[in-house]
XYZ file of C-alpha atoms in Angstrom:
646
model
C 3.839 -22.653 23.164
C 1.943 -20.257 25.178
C 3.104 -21.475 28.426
C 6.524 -20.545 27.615
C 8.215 -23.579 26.648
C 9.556 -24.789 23.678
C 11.712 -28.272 24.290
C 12.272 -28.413 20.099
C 14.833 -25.120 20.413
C 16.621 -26.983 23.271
C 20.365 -26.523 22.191
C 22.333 -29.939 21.034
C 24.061 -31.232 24.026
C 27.701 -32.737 22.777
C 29.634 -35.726 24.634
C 32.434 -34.727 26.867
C 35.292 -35.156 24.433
C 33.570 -33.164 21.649
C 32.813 -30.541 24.210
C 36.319 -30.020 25.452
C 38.027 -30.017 21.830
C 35.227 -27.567 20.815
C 36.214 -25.213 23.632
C 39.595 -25.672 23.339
C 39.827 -25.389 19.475
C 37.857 -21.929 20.002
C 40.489 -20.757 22.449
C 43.127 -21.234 20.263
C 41.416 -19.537 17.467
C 40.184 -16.827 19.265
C 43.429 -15.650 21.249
C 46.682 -14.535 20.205
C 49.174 -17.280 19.977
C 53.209 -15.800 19.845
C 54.555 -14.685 22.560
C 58.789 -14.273 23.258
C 60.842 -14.548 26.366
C 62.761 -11.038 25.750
C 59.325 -9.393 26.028
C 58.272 -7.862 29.739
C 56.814 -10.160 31.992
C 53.747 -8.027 32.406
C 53.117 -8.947 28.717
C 54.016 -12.668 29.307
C 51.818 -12.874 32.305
C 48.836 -11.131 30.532
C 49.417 -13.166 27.406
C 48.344 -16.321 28.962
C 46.036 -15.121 31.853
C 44.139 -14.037 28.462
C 43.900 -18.004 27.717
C 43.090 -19.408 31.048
C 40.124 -16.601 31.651
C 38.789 -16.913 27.942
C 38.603 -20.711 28.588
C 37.152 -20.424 31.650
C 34.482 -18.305 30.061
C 33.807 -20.281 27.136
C 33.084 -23.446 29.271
C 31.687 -21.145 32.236
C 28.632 -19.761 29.314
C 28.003 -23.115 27.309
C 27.371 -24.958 31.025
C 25.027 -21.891 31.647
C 23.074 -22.095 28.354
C 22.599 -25.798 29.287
C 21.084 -25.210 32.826
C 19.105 -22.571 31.088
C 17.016 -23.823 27.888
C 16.406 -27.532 30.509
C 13.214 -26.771 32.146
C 13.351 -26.184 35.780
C 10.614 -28.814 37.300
C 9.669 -26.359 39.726
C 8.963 -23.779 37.580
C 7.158 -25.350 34.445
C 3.464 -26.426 34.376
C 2.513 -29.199 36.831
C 1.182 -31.490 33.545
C 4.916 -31.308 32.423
C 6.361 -31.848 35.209
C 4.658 -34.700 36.362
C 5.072 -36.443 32.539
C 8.623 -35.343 33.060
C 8.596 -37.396 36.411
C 6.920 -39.998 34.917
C 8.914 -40.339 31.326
C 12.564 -39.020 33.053
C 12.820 -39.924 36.785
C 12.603 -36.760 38.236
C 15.463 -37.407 40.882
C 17.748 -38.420 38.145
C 17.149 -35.602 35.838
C 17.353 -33.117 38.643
C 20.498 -34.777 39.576
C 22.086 -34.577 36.259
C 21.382 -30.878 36.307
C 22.699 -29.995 39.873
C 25.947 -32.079 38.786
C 26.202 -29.580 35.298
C 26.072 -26.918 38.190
C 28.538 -27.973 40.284
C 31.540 -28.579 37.282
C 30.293 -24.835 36.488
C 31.473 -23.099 39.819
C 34.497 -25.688 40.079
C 35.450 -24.911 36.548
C 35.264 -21.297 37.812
C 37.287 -21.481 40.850
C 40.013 -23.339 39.089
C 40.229 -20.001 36.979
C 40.245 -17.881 39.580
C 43.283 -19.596 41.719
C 45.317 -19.876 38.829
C 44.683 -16.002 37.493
C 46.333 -15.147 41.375
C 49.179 -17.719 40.916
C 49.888 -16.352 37.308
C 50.346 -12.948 38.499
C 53.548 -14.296 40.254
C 55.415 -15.919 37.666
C 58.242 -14.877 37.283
C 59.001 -16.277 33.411
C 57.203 -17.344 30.465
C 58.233 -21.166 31.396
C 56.141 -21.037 34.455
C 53.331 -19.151 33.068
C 53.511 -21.718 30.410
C 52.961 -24.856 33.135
C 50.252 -22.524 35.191
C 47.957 -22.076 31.972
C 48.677 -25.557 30.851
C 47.399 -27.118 34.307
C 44.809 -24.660 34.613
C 43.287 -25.837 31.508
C 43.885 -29.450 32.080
C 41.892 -29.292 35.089
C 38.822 -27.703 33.377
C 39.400 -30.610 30.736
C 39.257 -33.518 33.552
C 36.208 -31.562 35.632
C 34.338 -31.628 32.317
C 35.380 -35.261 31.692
C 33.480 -36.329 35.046
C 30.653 -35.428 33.665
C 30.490 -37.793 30.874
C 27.533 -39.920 32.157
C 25.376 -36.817 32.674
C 25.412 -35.227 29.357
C 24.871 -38.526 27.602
C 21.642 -38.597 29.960
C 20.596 -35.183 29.007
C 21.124 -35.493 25.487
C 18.772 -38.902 25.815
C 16.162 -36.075 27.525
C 16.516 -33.662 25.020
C 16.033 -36.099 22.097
C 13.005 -37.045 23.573
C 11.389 -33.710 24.649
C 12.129 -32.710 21.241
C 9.625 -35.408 19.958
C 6.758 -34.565 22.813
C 3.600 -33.440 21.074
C 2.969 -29.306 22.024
C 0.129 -29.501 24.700
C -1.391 -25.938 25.881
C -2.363 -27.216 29.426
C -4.674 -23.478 29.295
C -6.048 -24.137 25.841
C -9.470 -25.486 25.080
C -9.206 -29.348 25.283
C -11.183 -32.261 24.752
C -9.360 -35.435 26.361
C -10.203 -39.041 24.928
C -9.742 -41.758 27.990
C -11.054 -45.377 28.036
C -9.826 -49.282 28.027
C -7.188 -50.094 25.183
C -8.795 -50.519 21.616
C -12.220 -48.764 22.376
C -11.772 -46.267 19.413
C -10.249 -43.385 21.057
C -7.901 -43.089 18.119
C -10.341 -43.644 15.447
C -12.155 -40.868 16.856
C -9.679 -37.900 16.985
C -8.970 -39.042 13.225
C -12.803 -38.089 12.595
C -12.457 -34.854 14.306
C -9.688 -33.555 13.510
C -6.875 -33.583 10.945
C -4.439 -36.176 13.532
C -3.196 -39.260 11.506
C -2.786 -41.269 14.640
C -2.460 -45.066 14.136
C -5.590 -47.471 14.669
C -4.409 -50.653 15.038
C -7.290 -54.176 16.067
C -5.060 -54.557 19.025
C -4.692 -53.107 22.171
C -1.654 -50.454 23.445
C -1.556 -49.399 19.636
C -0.932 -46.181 21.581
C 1.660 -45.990 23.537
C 2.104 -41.752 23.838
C 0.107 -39.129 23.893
C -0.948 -37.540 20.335
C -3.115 -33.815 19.443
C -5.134 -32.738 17.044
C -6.527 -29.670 16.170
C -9.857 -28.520 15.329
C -12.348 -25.365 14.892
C -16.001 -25.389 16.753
C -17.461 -21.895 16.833
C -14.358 -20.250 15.717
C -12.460 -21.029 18.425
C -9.633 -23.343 18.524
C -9.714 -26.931 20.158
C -6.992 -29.401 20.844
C -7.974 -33.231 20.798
C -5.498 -35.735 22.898
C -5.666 -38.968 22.310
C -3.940 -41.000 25.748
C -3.050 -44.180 26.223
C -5.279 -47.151 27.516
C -5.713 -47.881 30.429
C -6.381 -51.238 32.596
C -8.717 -51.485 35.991
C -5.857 -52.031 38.395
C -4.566 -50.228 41.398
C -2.070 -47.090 40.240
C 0.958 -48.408 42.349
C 0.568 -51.272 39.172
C 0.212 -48.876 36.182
C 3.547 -48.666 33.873
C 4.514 -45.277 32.434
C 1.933 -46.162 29.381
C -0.714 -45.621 31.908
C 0.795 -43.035 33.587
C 0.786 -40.525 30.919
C -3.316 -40.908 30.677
C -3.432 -40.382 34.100
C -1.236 -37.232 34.423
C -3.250 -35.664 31.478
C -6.668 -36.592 33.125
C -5.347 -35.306 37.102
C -3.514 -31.595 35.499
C -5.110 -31.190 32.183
C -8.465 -28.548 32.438
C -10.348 -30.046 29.768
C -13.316 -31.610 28.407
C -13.277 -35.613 29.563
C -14.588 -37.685 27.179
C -14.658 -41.429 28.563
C -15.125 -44.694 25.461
C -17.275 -47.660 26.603
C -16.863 -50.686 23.827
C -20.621 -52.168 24.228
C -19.380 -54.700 21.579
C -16.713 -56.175 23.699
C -14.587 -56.237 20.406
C -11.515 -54.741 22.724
C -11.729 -57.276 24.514
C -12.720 -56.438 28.168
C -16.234 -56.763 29.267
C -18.493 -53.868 29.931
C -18.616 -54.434 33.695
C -15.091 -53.670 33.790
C -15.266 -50.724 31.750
C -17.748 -49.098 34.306
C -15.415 -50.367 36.995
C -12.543 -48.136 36.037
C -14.854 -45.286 34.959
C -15.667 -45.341 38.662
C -11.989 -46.004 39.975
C -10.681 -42.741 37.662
C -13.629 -40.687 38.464
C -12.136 -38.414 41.297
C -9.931 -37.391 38.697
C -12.727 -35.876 36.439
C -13.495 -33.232 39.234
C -15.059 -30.249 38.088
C -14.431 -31.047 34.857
C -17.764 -31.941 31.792
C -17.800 -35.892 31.056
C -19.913 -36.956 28.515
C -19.474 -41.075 27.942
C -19.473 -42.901 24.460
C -21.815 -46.295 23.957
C -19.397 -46.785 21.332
C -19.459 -49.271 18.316
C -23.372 -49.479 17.913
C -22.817 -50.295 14.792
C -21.231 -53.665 15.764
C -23.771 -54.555 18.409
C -26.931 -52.311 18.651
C -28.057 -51.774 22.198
C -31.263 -54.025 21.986
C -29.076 -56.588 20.890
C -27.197 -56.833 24.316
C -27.741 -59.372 26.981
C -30.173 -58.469 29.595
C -27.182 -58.576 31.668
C -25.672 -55.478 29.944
C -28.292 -53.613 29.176
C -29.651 -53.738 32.929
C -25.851 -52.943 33.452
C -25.652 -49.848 31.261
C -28.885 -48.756 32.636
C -27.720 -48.359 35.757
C -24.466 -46.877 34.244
C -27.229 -44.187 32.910
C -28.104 -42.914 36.122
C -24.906 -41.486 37.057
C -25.066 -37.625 38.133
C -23.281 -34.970 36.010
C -22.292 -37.291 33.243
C -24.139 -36.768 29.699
C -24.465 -40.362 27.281
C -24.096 -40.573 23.764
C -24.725 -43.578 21.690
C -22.140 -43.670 19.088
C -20.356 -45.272 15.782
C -17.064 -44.427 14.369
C -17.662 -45.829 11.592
C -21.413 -44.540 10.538
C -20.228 -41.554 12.776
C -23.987 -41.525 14.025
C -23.932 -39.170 17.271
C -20.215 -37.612 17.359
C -20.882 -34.610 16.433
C -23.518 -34.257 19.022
C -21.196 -35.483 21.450
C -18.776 -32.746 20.140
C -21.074 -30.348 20.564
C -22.296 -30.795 24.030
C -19.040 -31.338 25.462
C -17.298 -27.879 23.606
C -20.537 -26.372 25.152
C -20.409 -27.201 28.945
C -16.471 -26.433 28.579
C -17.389 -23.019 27.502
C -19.696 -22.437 30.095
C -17.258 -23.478 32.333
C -14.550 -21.597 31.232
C -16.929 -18.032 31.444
C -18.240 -18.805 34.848
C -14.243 -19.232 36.155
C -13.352 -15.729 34.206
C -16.151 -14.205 35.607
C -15.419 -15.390 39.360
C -12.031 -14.111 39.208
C -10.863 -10.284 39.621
C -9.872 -9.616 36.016
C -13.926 -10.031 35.585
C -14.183 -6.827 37.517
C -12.373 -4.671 36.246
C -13.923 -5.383 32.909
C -17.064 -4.891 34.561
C -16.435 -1.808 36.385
C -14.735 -0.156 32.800
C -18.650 -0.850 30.843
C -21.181 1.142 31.020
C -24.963 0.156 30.088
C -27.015 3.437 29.277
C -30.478 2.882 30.118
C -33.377 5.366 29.236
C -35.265 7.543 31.488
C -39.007 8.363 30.976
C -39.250 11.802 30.656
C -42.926 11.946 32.799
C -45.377 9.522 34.557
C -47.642 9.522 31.656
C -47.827 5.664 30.633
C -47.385 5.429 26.663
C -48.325 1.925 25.383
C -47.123 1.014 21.737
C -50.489 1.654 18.941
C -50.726 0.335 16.094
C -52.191 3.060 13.530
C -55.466 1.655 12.131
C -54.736 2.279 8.526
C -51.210 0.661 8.907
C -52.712 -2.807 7.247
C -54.436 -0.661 3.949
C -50.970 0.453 3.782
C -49.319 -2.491 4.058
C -51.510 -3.655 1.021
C -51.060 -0.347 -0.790
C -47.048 -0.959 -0.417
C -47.392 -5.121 -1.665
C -49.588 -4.302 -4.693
C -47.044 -1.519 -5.905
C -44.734 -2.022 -8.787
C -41.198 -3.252 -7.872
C -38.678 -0.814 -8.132
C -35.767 -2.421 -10.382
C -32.910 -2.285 -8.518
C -29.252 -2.285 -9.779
C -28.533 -5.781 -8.377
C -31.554 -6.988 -10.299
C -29.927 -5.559 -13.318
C -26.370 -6.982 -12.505
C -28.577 -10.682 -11.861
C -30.250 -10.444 -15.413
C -27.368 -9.628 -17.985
C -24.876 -11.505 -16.098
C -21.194 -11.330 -17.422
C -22.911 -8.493 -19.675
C -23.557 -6.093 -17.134
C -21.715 -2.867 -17.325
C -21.961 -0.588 -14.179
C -23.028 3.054 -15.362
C -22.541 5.776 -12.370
C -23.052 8.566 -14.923
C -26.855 7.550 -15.256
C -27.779 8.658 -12.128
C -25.989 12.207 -12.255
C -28.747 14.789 -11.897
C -27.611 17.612 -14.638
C -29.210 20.638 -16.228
C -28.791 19.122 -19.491
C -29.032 15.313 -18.919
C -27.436 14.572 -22.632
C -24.311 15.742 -21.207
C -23.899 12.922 -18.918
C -22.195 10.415 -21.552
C -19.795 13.575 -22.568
C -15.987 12.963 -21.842
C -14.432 14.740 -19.160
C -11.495 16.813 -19.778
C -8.245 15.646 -18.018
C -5.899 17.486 -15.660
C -2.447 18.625 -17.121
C 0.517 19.897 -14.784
C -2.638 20.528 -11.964
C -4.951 22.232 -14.708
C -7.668 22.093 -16.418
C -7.494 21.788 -20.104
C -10.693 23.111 -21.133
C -9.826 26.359 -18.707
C -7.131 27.301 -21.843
C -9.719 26.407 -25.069
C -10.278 29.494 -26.865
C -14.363 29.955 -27.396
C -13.972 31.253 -30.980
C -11.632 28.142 -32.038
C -13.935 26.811 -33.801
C -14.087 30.128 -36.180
C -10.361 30.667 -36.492
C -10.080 27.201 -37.291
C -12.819 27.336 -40.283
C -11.113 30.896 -41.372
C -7.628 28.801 -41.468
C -9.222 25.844 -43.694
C -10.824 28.344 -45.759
C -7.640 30.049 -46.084
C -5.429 26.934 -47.309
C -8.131 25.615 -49.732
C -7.631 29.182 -51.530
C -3.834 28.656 -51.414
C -4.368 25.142 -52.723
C -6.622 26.260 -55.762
C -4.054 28.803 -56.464
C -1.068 26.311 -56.913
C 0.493 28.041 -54.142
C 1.989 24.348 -52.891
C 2.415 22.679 -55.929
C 5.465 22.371 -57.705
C 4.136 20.774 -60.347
C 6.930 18.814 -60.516
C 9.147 21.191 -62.723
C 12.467 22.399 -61.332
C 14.939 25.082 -63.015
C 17.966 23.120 -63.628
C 20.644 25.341 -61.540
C 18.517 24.281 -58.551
C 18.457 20.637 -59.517
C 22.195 21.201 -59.872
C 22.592 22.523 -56.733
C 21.008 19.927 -54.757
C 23.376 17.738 -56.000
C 26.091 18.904 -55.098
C 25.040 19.550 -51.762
C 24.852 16.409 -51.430
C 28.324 15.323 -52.318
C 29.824 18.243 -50.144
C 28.092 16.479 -47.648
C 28.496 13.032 -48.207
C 32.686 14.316 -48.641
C 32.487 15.873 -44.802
C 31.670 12.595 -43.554
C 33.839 11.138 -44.353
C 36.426 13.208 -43.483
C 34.817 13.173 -39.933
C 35.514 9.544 -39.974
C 38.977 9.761 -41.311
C 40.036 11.842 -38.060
C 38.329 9.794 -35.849
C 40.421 6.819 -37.230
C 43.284 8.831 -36.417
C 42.636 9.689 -33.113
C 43.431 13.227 -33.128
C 44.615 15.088 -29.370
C 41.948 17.487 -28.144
C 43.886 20.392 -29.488
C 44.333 19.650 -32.928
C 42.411 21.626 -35.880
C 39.389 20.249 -37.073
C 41.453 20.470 -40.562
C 44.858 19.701 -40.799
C 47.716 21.412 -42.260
C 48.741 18.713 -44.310
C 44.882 18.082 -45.721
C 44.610 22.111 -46.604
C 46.076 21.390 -49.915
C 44.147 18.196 -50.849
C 40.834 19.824 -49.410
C 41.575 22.741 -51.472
C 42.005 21.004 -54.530
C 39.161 18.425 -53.829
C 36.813 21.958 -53.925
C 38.070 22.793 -57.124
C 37.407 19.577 -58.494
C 33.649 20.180 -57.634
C 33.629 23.238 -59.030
C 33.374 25.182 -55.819
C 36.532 27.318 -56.108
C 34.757 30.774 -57.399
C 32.054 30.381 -54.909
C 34.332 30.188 -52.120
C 36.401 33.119 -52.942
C 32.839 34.876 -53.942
C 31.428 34.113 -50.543
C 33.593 34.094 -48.065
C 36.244 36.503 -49.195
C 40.143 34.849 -49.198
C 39.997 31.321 -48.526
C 43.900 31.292 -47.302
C 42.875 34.181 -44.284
C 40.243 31.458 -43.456
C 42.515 29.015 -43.109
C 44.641 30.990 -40.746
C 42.145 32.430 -38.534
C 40.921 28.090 -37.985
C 44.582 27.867 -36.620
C 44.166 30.560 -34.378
C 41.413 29.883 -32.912
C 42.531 25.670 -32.110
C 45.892 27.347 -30.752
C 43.555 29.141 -28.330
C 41.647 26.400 -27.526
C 44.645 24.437 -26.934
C 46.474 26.950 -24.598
C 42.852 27.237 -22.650
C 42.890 23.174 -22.442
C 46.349 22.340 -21.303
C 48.260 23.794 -19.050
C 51.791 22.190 -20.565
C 51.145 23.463 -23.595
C 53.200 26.084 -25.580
C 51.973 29.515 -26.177
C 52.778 31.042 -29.853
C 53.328 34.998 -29.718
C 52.121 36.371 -32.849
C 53.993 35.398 -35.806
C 57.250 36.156 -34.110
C 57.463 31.961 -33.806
C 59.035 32.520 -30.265
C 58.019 29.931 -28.083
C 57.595 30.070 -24.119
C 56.853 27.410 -21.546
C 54.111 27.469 -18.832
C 55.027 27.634 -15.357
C 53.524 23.560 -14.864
C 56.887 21.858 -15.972
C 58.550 18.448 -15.441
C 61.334 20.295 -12.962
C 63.678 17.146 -13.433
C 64.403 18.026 -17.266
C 64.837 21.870 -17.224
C 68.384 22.622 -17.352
C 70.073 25.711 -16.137
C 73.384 27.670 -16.819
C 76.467 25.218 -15.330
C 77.057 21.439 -14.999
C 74.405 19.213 -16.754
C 71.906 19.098 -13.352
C 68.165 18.586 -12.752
C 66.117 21.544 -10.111
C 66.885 18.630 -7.427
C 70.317 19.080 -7.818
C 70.985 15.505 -9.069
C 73.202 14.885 -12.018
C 71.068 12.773 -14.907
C 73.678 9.875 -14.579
C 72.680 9.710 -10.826
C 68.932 9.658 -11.088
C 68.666 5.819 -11.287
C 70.864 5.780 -8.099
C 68.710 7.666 -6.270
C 65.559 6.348 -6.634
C 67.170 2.413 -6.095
C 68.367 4.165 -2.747
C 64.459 5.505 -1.743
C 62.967 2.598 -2.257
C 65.386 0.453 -0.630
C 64.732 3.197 2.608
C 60.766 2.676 2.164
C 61.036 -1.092 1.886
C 63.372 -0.926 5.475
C 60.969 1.451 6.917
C 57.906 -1.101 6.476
C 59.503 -4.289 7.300
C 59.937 -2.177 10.695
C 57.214 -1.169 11.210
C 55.519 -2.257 15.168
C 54.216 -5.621 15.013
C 51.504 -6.710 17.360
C 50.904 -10.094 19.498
C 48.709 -11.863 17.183
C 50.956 -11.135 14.047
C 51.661 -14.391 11.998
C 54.925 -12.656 10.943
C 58.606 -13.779 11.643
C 61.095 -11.735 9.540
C 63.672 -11.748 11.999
C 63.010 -15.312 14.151
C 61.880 -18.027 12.347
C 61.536 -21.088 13.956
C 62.277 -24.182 12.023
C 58.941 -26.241 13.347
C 57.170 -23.653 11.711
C 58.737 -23.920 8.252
C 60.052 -27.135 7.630
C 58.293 -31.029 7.799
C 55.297 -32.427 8.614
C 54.123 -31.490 12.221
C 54.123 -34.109 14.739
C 52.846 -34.348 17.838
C 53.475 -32.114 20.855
C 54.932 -29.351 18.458
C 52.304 -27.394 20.141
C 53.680 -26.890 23.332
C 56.343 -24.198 22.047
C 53.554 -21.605 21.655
């Protein structure tokens, strides 16, 4: 709501017994709850202080939230808070609040006493009785005030379901006797779906609607009916139409029934029109001869219509005759009132000071003459051949025309209007951009050339039989192949066959044990003269592979052993596990532990680590009791009061 209020985000207000167990349950979750008598009565005394100001606070900021999101009648807009007066009681709704107010500041000076008498007890028994009577008096001032938050639960309910009226929006307010057609009507304006019943206080509240007249935004109320008595008579029905016609700065539109379906006669129509019409100061009325339809106005009695003719002669009010049903002159009534309520609106703006300053900010330029010489428009006298001249030329076909005559064919061409030396090269592509450069910018000119020189070139190479092979192999080649291909096909699998076994990263690619069976494998295949032809002694081979993986392995692993030559002597890197290198003497590890006693030892640590935790400082909110354990806390179904120990 513009106006600052919104009653729908009013916070739930909870009976007195759900309010105290929700403050108290919070308490308990949110402070710590074991405290000892052997501690320091500092700690004791801060340990439940800590509970009686929390509480305090808890019930100290919900009370405060309440007084809060209630609207203040003072401060609100006088529509709501006369239809607050007139739906609420104002005394009694002020009273609840001030009551709400009071149990705040007592609820707060009950903390406050009891914080000074707890800083003089003088063991955690007392402290115990000051926190527990501290909070049992917040408990019973809160209890007090049963009967008030009932009542302001009631109020929020029901400003919760009160339609959202801007009083400072642009309005159009419906008023007239009960069953005239005042809700019939909003339904044809706007999008409302308020009940139209053939019966009279079918409305009993007020209801909005919304609409657009020259993109603006309009709010339609629909009030209540109301009867021609005095206002000390009216029930809160009535009330509620006259609060919205007294505060509301809108648009009045009064319903006359010249049918006399509703039920009341049109004399008596006029006669409240007349009684309410102080209330329509400086406001537009425009009145409805509704339900023409029904009863045409030549069909009235002479009675009426000399009635309503007089009615016609009232100052500042605008007549419509009307049907909500052929809708025959409502949107002309629409019209003229949004109209006059415009007007109205930009006269008040401009009478007030913001008007000026807006005024003051614009500035009109206005031309100067630049001499006294007077120079009165001419109209050249050839200006109508050319006129002619221009209507009898051919029409320049224009693009849209195009785009009108093929329709979904129509293809928009920029390219035909480019204006280029060569006008052919319009429709040519354009090279694209690669890594921020042109492509063409790296085209050799003489490509073309090179490129016939290369075809020329492989068509002689072709005719020669340079690439042909004519499909005729020698046969050592053929044989060749072949066995490439097994050689192949046999290092695969072998590949495989180590993965399976999951070799360590420093193991040759060919094992010791396999040298044998790989060797004989190649002289299966034939392949034994070529190796010792080609790559000299396949044994030296074989031994340089292990070299190199026991390099690779000493380079990989620090743990590892390091061979020295082909002395065999092995040495041990510096990195060892210190608990299994012996030394001269009794059997001991570097720690100077015997093996026997390693076990020992370590039961002994961890026995020392385990101590050294279970002691470690415990704070005031700790659910642990390794030392203490009480038995209400470990054994049977709690009853009641088993509380009180904490």
């Amino acid at each position: 709501m513009s106006f600052g209020y919104n009653f729908k985000k009013i916070t739930v207000v909870q009976p007195a017994k759900e309010f105290i167990d929700s403050t108290l349950s919070k308490t308990q979750r949110k402070t710590p709850t074991v405290i000892h008598k052997h501690l320091p009565i500092s700690r004791i005394r801060g340990f439940y202080l800590r509970k009686v100001k929390y509480t305090q606070q808890n019930f100290h900021d919900r009370l405060e939230m309440m007084l809060t999101e209630f609207p203040r009648l003072e401060d609100i807009h006088p529509f709501y808070s006369d239809l607050m007066g007139v739906l609420y009681d104002r005394d009694h709704y002020k009273l609840a609040l001030g009551q709400i107010s009071t149990a705040k500041h007592l609820i707060d000076a009950v903390a406050r006493d009891y914080a000074r008498l707890l800083k003089f007890g003088d063991s955690l028994y007392r402290c115990k009785l000051l926190k527990t009577a501290a909070l049992g008096r917040m408990c019973t001032i809160v209890k007090r005030q049963k009967a008030n938050l009932e009542y302001l639960e009631e109020v929020r309910q029901h400003l919760s379901r009160l339609p959202s009226i801007d009083p400072t929006a642009r309005t159009l307010l419906l008023a007239g006797f009960p069953n005239v057609g005042k809700s019939s009507l909003i339904n044809l304006l706007t999008r409302a779906d308020v009940e139209v019943q053939p019966y009279a206080f079918t409305t009993k509240s007020l209801y909005i609607g919304h609409m657009d007249y020259k993109y603006l935004k309009w709010q339609v109320i629909d009030t209540p009916g109301i009867l021609d008595h005095e206002l000390e008579e009216r029930n809160t029905i009535e009330w509620q139409s006259v609060t919205a016609l007294a505060h509301l700065k809108a648009a009045i539109v009064y319903i006359v029934d010249i049918s006399e379906q509703c039920g009341t006669p049109i004399e008596t129509q006029i006669a409240l029109f007349k009684k309410i019409k102080p209330l329509f100061a400086n406001k537009p009325v425009c009145v409805m001869l509704n339900k023409i339809d029904i009863t045409p106005f030549e069909q009235l009695t002479p009675e009426n219509q000399e009635m309503i003719n007089d009615f016609l002669k009232t100052e500042g009010v605008k007549f419509y005759k009307t049907s909500n049903v052929s809708k025959e002159g409502i949107m002309d009534m629409r019209n003229a009132a949004c109209d006059e309520l415009l007007v109205q609106r930009v006269e008040a703006k401009l009478r007030g000071r913001q008007a000026d300053n807006i005024l003051n900010r614009v500035y009109v330029a206005q031309p100067k003459s630049r001499d006294e010489v007077d120079r009165p428009s001419v109209i050249p006298g050839n200006a109508p051949q050319l006129r002619e001249e221009a209507d009898a030329r051919p029409k320049i076909r224009t693009e849209r025309d195009i785009e009108l005559e093929l329709d979904d064919e129509y293809m928009l061409d920029l390219r035909k209007t480019w204006d280029l030396k060569n006008a052919e090269e319009a429709a040519d592509a354009i090279p694209e951009i690669w890594e921020g450069k042109n492509i063409t910018d790296f085209v050799d000119p003489d490509i073309m050339t090179k490129l016939a020189a290369l075809e020329a070139e492989e068509e002689e190479r072709a005719k020669s039989g340079f690439y042909d092979l004519g499909g005729e192999m020698d046969s050592d080649d053929e044989e060749i192949r072949d066995l490439a291909k097994v050689i192949r096909r046999k290092r695969k699998i072998r590949k495989l066959e180590e993965r399976v076994d999951r070799a360590p990263i420093g193991r040759a690619a060919l094992p010791r044990k396999n040298d044998k069976q790989l060797e004989t494998n190649m002289q299966d295949l034939g392949l034994g003269e070529h190796i010792q032809r080609g790559r000299g002694n396949y044994k030296e081979s074989i031994h340089r592979g292990r070299s190199v993986a026991r390099k690779r392995m000493k380079h990989n692993d620090g743990d590892a052993m390091e061979v020295d030559g082909d002395s065999g002597s092995v040495t041990r890197s510096k990195s060892r596990n210190r608990s299994q290198s012996h030394v001269r003497g009794p059997a001991r590890n570097q720690s100077g532990v015997r093996p026997e006693e390693v076990g020992k030892a370590e039961k002994l640590r961890k026995k020392a680590q385990k101590n050294i935790n279970q002691d470690s400082r415990r704070g005031e909110a700790d659910r642990r009791f390794l030392d203490k354990k009480p038995k209400h806390l470990f054994s049977g179904k709690r009853g009641n009061g088993t509380t009180d120990r904490r």
